[in-house]
Coordinates of C-alpha atoms in Angstrom, one line a residue:
Chain A
M469 CA -103.0 127.5 74.5
T470 CA -105.8 126.0 72.4
E471 CA -107.7 128.1 69.9
R472 CA -111.4 128.4 70.6
A473 CA -112.2 127.0 67.2
D474 CA -110.1 124.0 67.8
M475 CA -111.8 123.3 71.0
E476 CA -115.2 123.4 69.3
A477 CA -114.0 121.2 66.5
A478 CA -112.6 118.7 69.0
F479 CA -115.8 118.5 71.0
E480 CA -117.9 118.1 67.8
A481 CA -115.7 115.2 66.7
V482 CA -115.7 113.5 70.0
L483 CA -119.5 113.9 70.4
F484 CA -120.0 112.8 66.8
V485 CA -118.2 109.5 67.3
A486 CA -119.7 108.6 70.6
S487 CA -122.8 106.5 70.7
E488 CA -123.6 107.2 74.3
P489 CA -123.9 110.4 76.5
L490 CA -120.6 111.9 77.5
K491 CA -120.1 113.6 80.8
R492 CA -119.3 117.3 80.6
E493 CA -116.4 117.0 83.0
K494 CA -114.9 114.2 81.0
L495 CA -115.1 116.3 77.8
I496 CA -113.6 119.3 79.5
E497 CA -110.7 117.2 80.8
L498 CA -109.6 117.0 77.2
F499 CA -108.0 120.4 77.7
D500 CA -105.6 121.8 80.2
Q501 CA -107.1 122.7 83.5
S502 CA -106.2 126.4 83.0
E503 CA -108.5 126.3 79.9
A504 CA -111.5 124.6 81.6
E505 CA -113.6 127.7 81.5
E506 CA -113.0 128.4 77.9
A507 CA -113.6 124.7 77.1
G508 CA -116.9 124.8 78.9
A509 CA -118.0 127.8 76.8
A510 CA -116.8 126.1 73.6
L511 CA -118.8 122.9 74.5
D512 CA -121.9 125.0 75.2
A513 CA -121.5 126.8 71.8
V514 CA -121.3 123.4 70.0
L515 CA -124.4 122.1 71.8
E516 CA -126.3 125.3 71.2
R517 CA -125.5 125.2 67.5
Y518 CA -126.8 121.6 67.2
R519 CA -130.0 122.5 69.1
A520 CA -130.6 125.5 67.1
Q521 CA -130.6 123.8 63.7
A522 CA -134.3 122.8 63.9
D523 CA -134.6 121.7 60.3
R524 CA -131.5 119.5 60.3
G525 CA -131.3 115.7 60.7
I526 CA -129.3 115.7 64.0
S527 CA -129.5 117.5 67.3
A528 CA -127.9 117.6 70.7
E529 CA -129.5 116.5 73.9
E530 CA -128.6 116.3 77.6
V531 CA -129.5 112.9 79.1
A532 CA -128.4 110.7 81.9
G533 CA -125.9 113.2 83.2
G534 CA -124.2 113.6 79.8
V535 CA -124.5 115.1 76.4
R536 CA -124.8 113.4 73.0
I537 CA -125.8 113.9 69.4
V538 CA -128.9 112.1 68.3
T539 CA -131.2 112.0 65.2
R540 CA -134.4 113.9 65.3
P541 CA -137.3 111.6 66.3
E542 CA -139.4 112.7 63.3
L543 CA -136.9 111.0 61.0
H544 CA -137.5 107.6 62.5
G545 CA -139.4 106.4 59.5
Y546 CA -136.5 107.1 57.1
L547 CA -134.0 105.5 59.4
R548 CA -136.1 102.4 59.8
R549 CA -136.6 102.1 56.1
F550 CA -132.9 102.6 55.3
Y551 CA -131.6 100.2 58.0
E552 CA -134.5 97.8 57.4
I553 CA -135.3 97.5 61.1
T554 CA -138.8 96.3 61.8
G555 CA -140.5 96.8 65.1
R556 CA -138.1 98.5 67.4
S557 CA -138.5 97.4 71.0
K558 CA -142.1 97.5 71.9
L559 CA -142.8 97.4 75.6
S560 CA -145.9 95.5 76.7
M561 CA -148.3 97.4 79.0
A562 CA -147.3 95.0 81.8
A563 CA -143.6 95.9 81.2
L564 CA -144.4 99.6 81.3
E565 CA -146.5 99.3 84.5
T566 CA -143.7 97.4 86.2
L567 CA -141.1 99.9 84.8
A568 CA -143.1 102.8 86.2
I569 CA -143.3 101.1 89.6
V570 CA -139.5 100.5 89.7
A571 CA -138.9 104.1 88.4
Y572 CA -141.1 105.8 91.0
R573 CA -140.7 103.5 94.0
Q574 CA -137.1 102.4 93.7
P575 CA -135.3 100.7 95.4
I576 CA -138.0 98.1 95.3
T577 CA -138.2 94.3 95.6
G578 CA -140.1 91.7 93.5
P579 CA -142.6 90.9 96.3
E580 CA -143.3 94.7 96.7
I581 CA -144.0 95.0 93.0
H582 CA -146.2 91.9 93.2
E583 CA -148.2 93.7 96.0
L584 CA -148.5 96.9 94.0
R585 CA -149.6 95.4 90.7
G586 CA -151.4 92.3 92.1
V587 CA -149.5 90.2 89.6
Q588 CA -146.4 88.0 89.8
P589 CA -143.7 90.1 88.2
S590 CA -140.8 87.7 87.4
G591 CA -141.4 87.4 83.6
V592 CA -141.7 91.1 83.1
L593 CA -138.7 91.8 85.3
K594 CA -136.6 89.5 83.2
T595 CA -137.7 91.4 80.1
L596 CA -136.8 94.7 81.6
L597 CA -133.4 93.3 82.8
D598 CA -132.7 92.0 79.4
K599 CA -133.4 95.4 77.9
R600 CA -131.2 96.9 80.5
L601 CA -133.9 99.3 81.6
I602 CA -133.6 98.1 85.2
K603 CA -130.9 96.4 87.2
I604 CA -130.5 94.4 90.3
S605 CA -128.8 96.5 92.9
G606 CA -128.4 94.0 95.8
R607 CA -130.8 92.2 98.1
R608 CA -133.0 93.4 100.8
Q609 CA -132.1 92.0 104.2
V610 CA -135.5 90.6 105.0
V611 CA -136.9 87.1 104.9
G612 CA -136.1 85.5 101.6
K613 CA -133.5 88.2 100.8
P614 CA -135.4 89.4 97.7
F615 CA -133.5 91.2 94.9
V616 CA -133.7 95.0 94.9
Y617 CA -134.4 96.7 91.6
R618 CA -133.5 100.1 90.3
T619 CA -133.7 101.8 86.9
T620 CA -130.5 102.1 84.9
R621 CA -128.6 104.8 83.0
E622 CA -130.0 103.2 79.9
F623 CA -133.5 103.9 81.3
L624 CA -132.6 107.6 81.6
M625 CA -131.1 107.6 78.1
H626 CA -134.1 106.0 76.6
F627 CA -136.6 108.3 78.2
G628 CA -134.5 111.3 77.6
L629 CA -134.1 112.2 81.3
Q630 CA -131.1 113.9 82.9
D631 CA -131.8 112.2 86.2
L632 CA -134.7 110.6 88.1
K633 CA -135.9 114.0 89.3
D634 CA -137.0 114.6 85.6
L635 CA -139.6 111.9 85.7
P636 CA -143.1 113.3 85.1
P637 CA -144.5 113.9 88.6
L638 CA -147.0 111.4 90.0
E639 CA -150.5 112.7 90.0
E640 CA -151.6 113.6 93.5
F641 CA -155.2 112.7 94.0
E642 CA -157.4 114.8 96.1
E643 CA -159.5 111.8 97.1
T644 CA -158.7 111.2 100.7
F645 CA -160.2 108.3 102.3
G646 CA -163.4 108.9 104.2
S647 CA -163.7 112.5 103.2
E648 CA -167.3 112.2 102.3
P649 CA -170.1 110.5 104.3
D650 CA -170.9 107.3 102.6
R651 CA -174.0 105.2 102.1
Q652 CA -172.6 101.9 103.0
L653 CA -171.1 103.1 106.1
S654 CA -174.4 104.5 107.3
L655 CA -176.0 101.2 106.5
D656 CA -173.6 99.4 108.8
T657 CA -174.2 101.7 111.7
A658 CA -177.9 101.5 111.2
G659 CA -177.7 97.7 111.6
S660 CA -175.6 97.8 114.8
Chain B
M976 CA -177.5 95.6 98.8
T977 CA -177.7 92.9 96.1
Q978 CA -176.9 93.8 92.6
A979 CA -178.7 92.3 89.7
P980 CA -176.5 90.4 87.3
G981 CA -175.7 92.1 84.0
T982 CA -174.2 95.2 85.6
L983 CA -171.1 94.8 83.7
P984 CA -171.1 96.8 80.4
E985 CA -173.0 94.8 77.8
S986 CA -170.1 95.1 75.4
W987 CA -168.0 93.0 77.8
R988 CA -170.1 90.0 76.9
V989 CA -169.2 90.4 73.3
Q990 CA -165.5 91.0 73.7
L991 CA -164.1 90.4 77.1
P992 CA -161.5 93.1 77.8
V993 CA -158.1 92.0 78.9
F994 CA -156.7 93.4 82.1
E995 CA -153.2 93.7 83.4
G996 CA -154.2 91.9 86.6
P997 CA -156.9 91.9 89.3
L998 CA -156.2 95.5 90.4
D999 CA -156.6 96.7 86.8
L1000 CA -159.9 95.0 86.7
L1001 CA -161.0 96.5 90.0
L1002 CA -160.0 99.9 88.8
Q1003 CA -162.1 99.5 85.7
L1004 CA -165.1 98.3 87.7
V1005 CA -164.8 101.5 89.9
R1006 CA -164.9 103.5 86.6
V1007 CA -167.8 101.6 85.2
N1008 CA -169.8 102.2 88.4
K1009 CA -168.8 105.9 88.3
V1010 CA -167.8 106.1 91.9
E1011 CA -164.7 107.5 93.5
I1012 CA -162.2 104.9 94.7
A1013 CA -162.6 106.1 98.2
Q1014 CA -166.4 105.5 98.0
I1015 CA -166.0 102.0 96.6
E1016 CA -169.0 99.8 97.3
V1017 CA -167.5 96.5 98.1
A1018 CA -170.7 94.4 97.6
V1019 CA -171.3 95.7 94.1
I1020 CA -167.6 95.4 93.1
C1021 CA -167.3 92.0 94.6
D1022 CA -170.3 90.7 92.6
Q1023 CA -169.1 92.3 89.4
F1024 CA -165.6 90.9 89.9
H1025 CA -167.1 87.4 90.1
E1026 CA -169.3 88.0 87.1
Y1027 CA -166.2 88.9 85.1
L1028 CA -164.5 85.6 86.3
E1029 CA -167.6 83.7 85.2
L1030 CA -167.4 85.3 81.8
M1031 CA -163.8 84.3 81.6
E1032 CA -164.8 80.7 82.4
E1033 CA -167.6 80.7 79.9
M1034 CA -165.0 81.7 77.2
N1035 CA -162.7 79.0 78.4
L1036 CA -160.0 81.4 79.4
D1037 CA -157.6 80.5 82.1
I1038 CA -158.1 82.4 85.2
A1039 CA -154.8 83.3 86.8
A1040 CA -154.3 82.5 90.5
E1041 CA -154.0 86.2 91.2
Y1042 CA -157.6 86.8 90.2
I1043 CA -158.8 84.0 92.4
Y1044 CA -156.8 85.3 95.3
E1045 CA -158.2 88.8 94.9
A1046 CA -161.8 87.4 94.5
A1047 CA -161.4 85.6 97.8
M1048 CA -160.2 88.8 99.4
L1049 CA -163.2 90.6 98.1
I1050 CA -165.6 88.1 99.6
H1051 CA -163.9 88.3 102.9
L1052 CA -164.1 92.1 102.8
K1053 CA -167.7 92.0 101.8
S1054 CA -168.6 89.8 104.8
K1055 CA -166.7 92.1 107.0
M1056 CA -168.6 95.1 105.7
L1057 CA -171.9 93.4 106.8
L1058 CA -170.8 93.1 110.4
P1059 CA -171.1 95.9 112.8
R1060 CA -167.8 97.6 113.1
P1061 CA -166.1 96.9 116.4
R1062 CA -164.9 99.9 118.5
T1063 CA -161.4 100.4 119.7
E1064 CA -160.6 100.9 123.3
D1065 CA -161.3 104.6 123.1
G1066 CA -164.7 103.9 121.9
E1067 CA -163.9 105.1 118.4
P1068 CA -165.1 103.0 115.5
A1069 CA -162.3 100.8 114.3
E1070 CA -160.7 101.3 110.9
D1071 CA -162.9 101.0 107.9
P1072 CA -162.2 97.5 106.5
R1073 CA -162.0 99.0 103.0
E1074 CA -159.1 101.3 103.9
E1075 CA -156.4 99.0 102.7
L1076 CA -158.1 98.1 99.4
V1077 CA -158.7 101.8 98.7
K1078 CA -155.1 102.6 99.4
R1079 CA -153.9 99.9 97.1
L1080 CA -156.2 101.0 94.3
L1081 CA -155.2 104.7 94.6
E1082 CA -151.5 103.8 94.5
Y1083 CA -152.1 101.4 91.6
R1084 CA -154.0 104.1 89.7
R1085 CA -151.3 106.6 90.3
L1086 CA -148.6 104.3 89.0
K1087 CA -150.7 103.2 86.1
D1088 CA -151.2 106.8 85.0
A1089 CA -147.5 107.2 85.3
S1090 CA -147.0 104.2 83.1
H1091 CA -149.2 105.8 80.5
S1092 CA -146.9 108.9 80.5
L1093 CA -143.9 106.6 80.2
A1094 CA -145.6 104.8 77.3
E1095 CA -146.1 108.2 75.5
I1096 CA -142.4 109.2 76.1
H1097 CA -141.4 105.7 75.0
S1098 CA -143.2 105.8 71.7
M1099 CA -141.7 109.2 70.9
R1100 CA -138.2 108.3 72.0
V1101 CA -137.9 105.1 70.0
G1102 CA -137.5 107.4 67.1
V1103 CA -134.2 108.8 68.5
W1104 CA -131.2 107.1 67.0
T1105 CA -127.6 107.4 68.1
R1106 CA -124.6 106.6 66.1
R1107 CA -123.8 102.9 65.6
P1108 CA -120.8 101.9 67.6
Q1109 CA -117.7 101.5 65.5
P1110 CA -114.3 100.1 66.2
M1111 CA -112.3 102.9 67.8
P1112 CA -108.5 103.1 68.0
N1113 CA -107.5 102.3 71.6
A1114 CA -111.1 102.1 72.7
E1115 CA -112.5 99.2 74.7
Q1116 CA -114.5 96.6 72.8
P1117 CA -117.9 98.0 71.8
E1118 CA -119.7 95.5 74.0
A1119 CA -117.9 96.8 77.1
L1120 CA -120.2 97.9 79.9
E1121 CA -120.0 101.0 82.0
L1122 CA -118.7 99.7 85.4
D1123 CA -121.3 101.6 87.3
E1124 CA -124.0 99.9 85.3
V1125 CA -122.8 96.3 85.8
S1126 CA -125.2 94.6 88.1
L1127 CA -125.7 91.1 89.7
F1128 CA -127.8 90.2 86.7
D1129 CA -124.9 90.7 84.4
L1130 CA -122.5 88.9 86.7
L1131 CA -124.8 85.9 86.7
Q1132 CA -125.4 85.9 83.0
A1133 CA -121.7 86.1 82.5
F1134 CA -121.1 83.1 84.8
R1135 CA -123.8 81.1 83.1
E1136 CA -122.2 82.0 79.8
V1137 CA -118.9 80.6 81.0
L1138 CA -120.4 77.4 82.2
V1139 CA -122.4 76.8 79.1
R1140 CA -119.3 77.4 76.9
Y1141 CA -117.2 75.2 79.2
D1142 CA -119.7 72.3 79.0
H1143 CA -119.9 72.7 75.3
D1144 CA -116.1 72.5 74.9
H1145 CA -115.8 69.7 77.5
P1146 CA -118.6 67.2 77.0
E1147 CA -118.9 64.7 79.8
P1148 CA -116.9 61.5 79.0
Y1149 CA -119.8 59.4 80.2
L1150 CA -122.1 60.9 77.6
M1151 CA -119.4 60.4 75.0
S1152 CA -119.2 56.7 75.6
R1153 CA -122.9 56.3 75.6
E1154 CA -123.4 58.1 72.4
T1155 CA -120.4 57.2 70.3
F1156 CA -119.2 53.7 70.9
S1157 CA -115.6 52.9 70.6
V1158 CA -114.8 49.9 68.4
R1159 CA -111.6 49.3 70.4
E1160 CA -113.6 49.0 73.6
Q1161 CA -115.9 46.5 72.0
F1162 CA -112.9 44.7 70.6
E1163 CA -111.4 44.4 74.0
R1164 CA -114.7 43.3 75.5
L1165 CA -115.1 40.7 72.9
L1166 CA -111.6 39.2 73.4
K1167 CA -112.2 39.1 77.2
E1168 CA -115.5 37.3 76.7
L1169 CA -113.8 34.7 74.5
E1170 CA -111.1 34.0 77.1
G1171 CA -111.2 30.5 78.4
G1172 CA -112.6 29.1 75.2
K1173 CA -116.3 29.5 76.1
P1174 CA -118.6 29.4 73.0
F1175 CA -119.9 32.8 72.2
D1176 CA -123.2 33.4 70.5
L1177 CA -122.8 36.5 68.4
L1178 CA -126.4 37.3 67.7
A1179 CA -127.4 36.9 71.3
D1180 CA -124.5 39.2 72.3
L1181 CA -125.5 41.8 69.7
G1182 CA -129.1 41.6 71.0
Q1183 CA -127.8 42.7 74.4
R1184 CA -126.2 45.9 73.1
R1185 CA -128.1 49.0 74.2
S1186 CA -128.2 51.0 71.1
R1187 CA -127.8 50.9 67.4
G1188 CA -124.4 52.7 67.8
E1189 CA -123.1 50.1 70.2
I1190 CA -124.3 47.2 67.9
V1191 CA -122.4 48.7 65.0
A1192 CA -119.3 49.1 67.0
A1193 CA -119.5 45.6 68.4
F1194 CA -120.0 44.2 64.9
L1195 CA -117.1 46.2 63.5
A1196 CA -115.0 44.8 66.4
V1197 CA -115.9 41.2 65.3
L1198 CA -114.8 42.0 61.7
E1199 CA -111.6 43.5 63.0
A1200 CA -110.8 40.5 65.1
A1201 CA -111.6 38.1 62.3
R1202 CA -109.3 40.1 60.0
M1203 CA -106.5 39.8 62.5
H1204 CA -107.2 36.0 62.7
L1205 CA -107.8 36.3 66.4
I1206 CA -111.2 34.7 66.1
R1207 CA -113.0 32.2 64.0
L1208 CA -116.7 32.3 63.0
H1209 CA -118.9 29.2 62.9
Q1210 CA -122.5 28.9 62.0
S1211 CA -124.3 26.2 64.0
E1212 CA -127.1 24.1 62.6
G1213 CA -129.6 26.1 64.5
G1214 CA -128.4 29.2 62.7
E1215 CA -126.4 30.7 65.6
L1216 CA -123.2 32.5 64.8
V1217 CA -120.6 31.1 67.3
L1218 CA -117.2 32.7 67.8
Y1219 CA -114.0 31.0 69.0
R1220 CA -110.8 32.5 70.0
T1221 CA -107.8 31.3 68.0
T1222 CA -104.4 30.7 69.5
K1223 CA -102.9 33.7 68.0
E1224 CA -101.6 36.3 70.5
L1225 CA -102.8 39.9 70.2
Q1226 CA -100.0 42.3 69.4
R1227 CA -100.0 45.6 71.1
H1228 CA -99.7 47.5 67.8
E1229 CA -102.7 45.6 66.5
L1230 CA -104.8 46.8 69.4
E1231 CA -103.6 50.3 68.8
A1232 CA -104.6 50.1 65.2
V1233 CA -108.2 49.5 66.2
Q1234 CA -110.4 52.6 65.8
V1235 CA -111.2 54.2 69.2
Chain C
M145 CA -144.0 114.8 47.4
T146 CA -141.2 115.2 49.9
E147 CA -140.0 118.6 51.0
R148 CA -136.4 119.4 50.0
A149 CA -135.5 120.2 53.7
D150 CA -136.9 116.9 54.8
M151 CA -134.8 115.1 52.3
E152 CA -131.7 116.8 53.5
A153 CA -132.5 116.1 57.1
A154 CA -133.2 112.4 56.3
F155 CA -129.8 112.0 54.6
E156 CA -128.0 113.7 57.4
A157 CA -129.6 111.4 59.9
V158 CA -128.9 108.3 57.9
L159 CA -125.3 109.3 57.3
F160 CA -124.8 110.2 61.0
V161 CA -126.0 106.8 62.2
A162 CA -123.9 104.7 59.8
S163 CA -120.3 104.0 60.7
E164 CA -119.4 102.8 57.3
P165 CA -119.7 104.4 53.8
L166 CA -123.1 104.3 52.2
K167 CA -123.8 103.9 48.5
R168 CA -125.4 107.0 46.8
E169 CA -127.9 104.8 44.9
K170 CA -129.1 103.2 48.2
L171 CA -129.5 106.6 49.8
I172 CA -131.5 107.9 47.0
E173 CA -133.7 104.9 47.0
L174 CA -135.1 106.2 50.3
F175 CA -137.4 108.4 48.2
D176 CA -139.8 107.7 45.4
Q177 CA -138.3 107.1 42.0
S178 CA -140.0 110.3 40.6
E179 CA -138.0 112.3 43.2
A180 CA -134.7 110.7 42.4
E181 CA -133.2 113.8 40.8
E182 CA -134.3 116.1 43.6
A183 CA -133.0 113.5 46.2
G184 CA -129.6 113.5 44.4
A185 CA -129.4 117.2 44.7
A186 CA -130.4 117.2 48.3
L187 CA -127.7 114.6 49.1
D188 CA -125.1 116.7 47.3
A189 CA -126.2 119.8 49.3
V190 CA -125.7 117.9 52.6
L191 CA -122.3 116.6 51.6
E192 CA -121.3 120.1 50.3
R193 CA -122.3 121.7 53.5
Y194 CA -120.2 119.3 55.5
R195 CA -117.2 119.7 53.2
A196 CA -117.5 123.5 53.3
Q197 CA -117.2 123.8 57.1
A198 CA -113.5 123.7 57.2
D199 CA -113.1 124.7 60.8
R200 CA -115.6 122.2 62.2
G201 CA -115.0 118.8 63.8
I202 CA -116.6 116.7 61.1
S203 CA -116.7 116.6 57.3
A204 CA -118.0 114.5 54.5
E205 CA -116.0 112.3 52.2
E206 CA -116.5 110.0 49.2
V207 CA -114.6 106.8 49.5
A208 CA -114.7 103.4 47.9
G209 CA -118.1 103.4 46.4
G210 CA -119.9 105.4 49.0
V211 CA -120.2 108.6 51.1
R212 CA -119.8 109.1 54.8
I213 CA -119.4 111.7 57.5
V214 CA -116.1 111.5 59.2
T215 CA -114.1 113.4 61.9
R216 CA -111.3 115.6 60.6
P217 CA -108.0 113.7 60.7
E218 CA -106.3 116.6 62.6
L219 CA -108.5 115.7 65.6
H220 CA -107.4 112.2 65.9
G221 CA -105.3 113.0 68.9
Y222 CA -108.3 114.3 70.8
L223 CA -110.4 111.3 70.0
R224 CA -107.7 108.9 71.2
R225 CA -107.2 110.9 74.4
F226 CA -110.9 111.0 75.0
Y227 CA -111.3 107.2 74.6
E228 CA -108.4 106.6 76.9
I229 CA -110.2 108.7 79.5
T230 CA -113.5 107.0 79.2
G231 CA -112.2 103.5 78.6
R232 CA -111.0 103.4 82.2
S233 CA -114.5 103.1 83.6
K234 CA -115.5 100.2 81.3
L235 CA -115.6 96.6 81.9
S236 CA -115.2 94.3 78.9
M237 CA -117.2 91.1 78.5
A238 CA -114.0 89.1 79.1
A239 CA -113.4 91.0 82.4
L240 CA -117.0 90.5 83.5
E241 CA -116.8 86.8 82.8
T242 CA -113.5 86.5 84.7
L243 CA -115.0 88.5 87.6
A244 CA -118.0 86.1 87.7
I245 CA -115.7 83.1 87.8
V246 CA -113.7 84.5 90.7
A247 CA -116.9 85.5 92.5
Y248 CA -118.5 82.0 92.2
R249 CA -115.4 79.8 92.4
Q250 CA -113.2 81.7 94.9
P251 CA -110.5 81.1 96.1
I252 CA -109.3 80.3 92.5
T253 CA -106.0 80.5 90.7
G254 CA -105.1 81.9 87.3
P255 CA -104.6 78.4 85.7
E256 CA -108.0 77.3 87.0
I257 CA -109.6 80.4 85.4
H258 CA -107.7 79.6 82.2
E259 CA -109.2 76.1 82.3
L260 CA -112.8 77.5 82.7
R261 CA -112.6 80.3 80.1
G262 CA -110.2 78.7 77.8
V263 CA -108.3 81.9 77.6
Q264 CA -105.1 83.1 79.3
P265 CA -106.5 85.5 82.0
S266 CA -103.5 87.6 83.1
G267 CA -104.5 90.8 81.2
V268 CA -108.1 90.7 82.5
L269 CA -106.9 89.8 86.0
K270 CA -104.8 92.9 86.0
T271 CA -107.7 95.1 85.0
L272 CA -109.8 93.6 87.8
L273 CA -107.0 94.1 90.3
D274 CA -106.6 97.7 89.1
K275 CA -110.3 98.3 89.6
R276 CA -110.0 96.7 93.0
L277 CA -112.8 94.2 92.3
I278 CA -110.5 91.3 93.1
K279 CA -107.4 90.8 95.2
I280 CA -104.6 88.3 95.5
S281 CA -104.9 86.3 98.7
G282 CA -101.8 84.2 98.8
R283 CA -100.5 81.3 96.6
R284 CA -101.7 77.8 96.1
Q285 CA -99.2 75.2 97.3
V286 CA -99.1 73.3 94.0
V287 CA -96.6 73.2 91.1
G288 CA -95.8 76.8 90.1
K289 CA -97.3 78.2 93.2
P290 CA -99.9 80.3 91.4
F291 CA -101.6 83.3 93.0
V292 CA -105.0 82.7 94.5
Y293 CA -107.7 85.3 93.8
R294 CA -110.8 86.5 95.7
T295 CA -113.3 89.2 95.4
T296 CA -112.9 92.4 97.5
R297 CA -115.1 94.4 99.8
E298 CA -115.4 96.9 96.9
F299 CA -116.9 94.0 94.9
L300 CA -119.6 93.4 97.5
M301 CA -120.3 97.1 97.7
H302 CA -120.6 97.5 94.0
F303 CA -123.1 94.7 93.7
G304 CA -125.0 95.7 96.8
L305 CA -124.2 92.5 98.7
Q306 CA -123.8 92.2 102.4
D307 CA -121.5 89.2 102.2
L308 CA -120.6 86.5 99.7
K309 CA -123.4 84.3 101.0
D310 CA -125.8 86.8 99.3
L311 CA -124.4 86.0 95.9
P312 CA -127.4 84.4 94.2
P313 CA -126.8 80.8 93.0
L314 CA -127.6 80.1 89.4
E315 CA -130.7 78.0 90.3
E316 CA -132.2 80.8 92.3
F317 CA -132.0 83.0 89.2
E318 CA -133.8 80.4 87.1
E319 CA -136.4 80.1 89.8
T320 CA -136.9 83.9 90.0
F321 CA -136.8 84.7 86.3
G322 CA -137.1 81.5 84.4
S323 CA -140.8 80.8 84.8
E324 CA -143.3 83.1 83.3
P325 CA -142.6 84.8 80.0
D326 CA -143.8 88.4 79.6
R327 CA -147.1 88.5 77.8
Q328 CA -146.3 90.5 74.7
L329 CA -149.3 92.7 74.6
S330 CA -148.5 95.5 72.3
L331 CA -149.3 99.0 73.3
D332 CA -152.0 99.6 70.8
T333 CA -154.2 96.6 71.7
A334 CA -153.8 97.2 75.5
G335 CA -156.2 100.0 75.5
S336 CA -159.2 98.1 74.0

């Protein structure tokens, strides 16, 4: 039987050392199956403690189907200064547009992205692949067998999402085509 | 309806805005004209689109093929709009020719708005740091990838990496012989040329070598052979350096002593 | 003037990110020289807080010319167990390279892989066999009769391929991604 305090300490240590999100089930597997419920509660207590300490340097977050400890975003300036890192990965507007298309319309192919943006996407796709924000997940069985793209776990991690359902919803426009009578249309009919 | 030139915002003439592609430009034109996308006036937009391309030309900017393609589409659409719309078999007016363009623009605007939300999240999230990976007892190497996340792209990059490294460690022998010339090869070639007691013009021969490296190797081979008394050097009255083979036999160990 | 709480948060974040000991002077340099004394006290407060929490998973220590946050030694067993659990689902670069060689050069033997990678492949081959990404499909009738390896159905499924013909040749990749570099328009100028 493991003491509750030991469980919390173990979770804290494991989370502290990890540099990527850890799955809850995996964490709970650290203990005997008979202790799973207690372990779950201990894990929640640790996470809650981290989230509660609003004025501290680190916090806990749930992303990409896992939990991890991260620094608070407000402290970016200090970290950058200390680690002398200049210009952390800026994404061009083209890259962001393409990333949005892949995120919301996945699985999607290069030609489809081309159609949606009106621009050849290969250079931008390469950038996004290199940054591991998207991945190739096969080919579509159509003429030319184009590659099919999806977002990655890294994408979820970077944007702080648990899963794709957490993406900000796409705006639904009320404009429906042809809802209003239109000048040009009437011109055409007048001429006929 | 013809549109007078100069309907683009005056400021565009001063500093031409950069767009993320032809659809982005179209969207901006819709905004400038203060109409809804669904009510887009093809003739106006078409003229303004061309006006923008002309401005780009004036400023010596390269116009990407995509803009030209879209411009052609617009002209085609504009001409279609001028024709009376045919009716379908049921007597209903056929589909509005603009419908596809409107759909594309709406979809593009929706995704562009989404990309702005992503940009906002991105700029906030770059401030989030995780722990730097450290060597762990019994853990896989830090560069190990989560199996679920390994995609074709990684597989190919890995294969390319292997090939590049292999080529680097195993340079092609052909390239080797072209770039670094073996004295021994030249030495052997020289003795072969001298077989049968033909006179041999050294300068002429050196002139036929293909690179500085080969000339140096050939010349070193001559010096080697002379040192071993396998050849004799003669200068003719015309200034040619002529070589003759002596009667001395080449010993195997001598050949092996020549630098490769 | 920096708030004392901000100083503590900054130190905590910087110490968290590092995986090696950091020098006190360097940490204190994060702040203005006029604030050095205050910063020193803030750093001590952070370290003291970590040291005081005896039942927690992490603590602070001063070692060879620096300070760092570490996991408590008693928890070593948990950490090791956890990394054994998670390590199973990872693919090292060596394994990925070997997998790529098998994929593109199959059927291929161990000695041939050795020749290409310059490294004895048996350990990695075992990993790939365990993960069912490759299989043994007989022996080559040459000296030593080495095993011949091929990729599996799981391999195809994992990479979203219908069959091996769908495996993209290197040249196709260069055609798709080699051409246009992503225009690096930065976010701030894109709006103008």
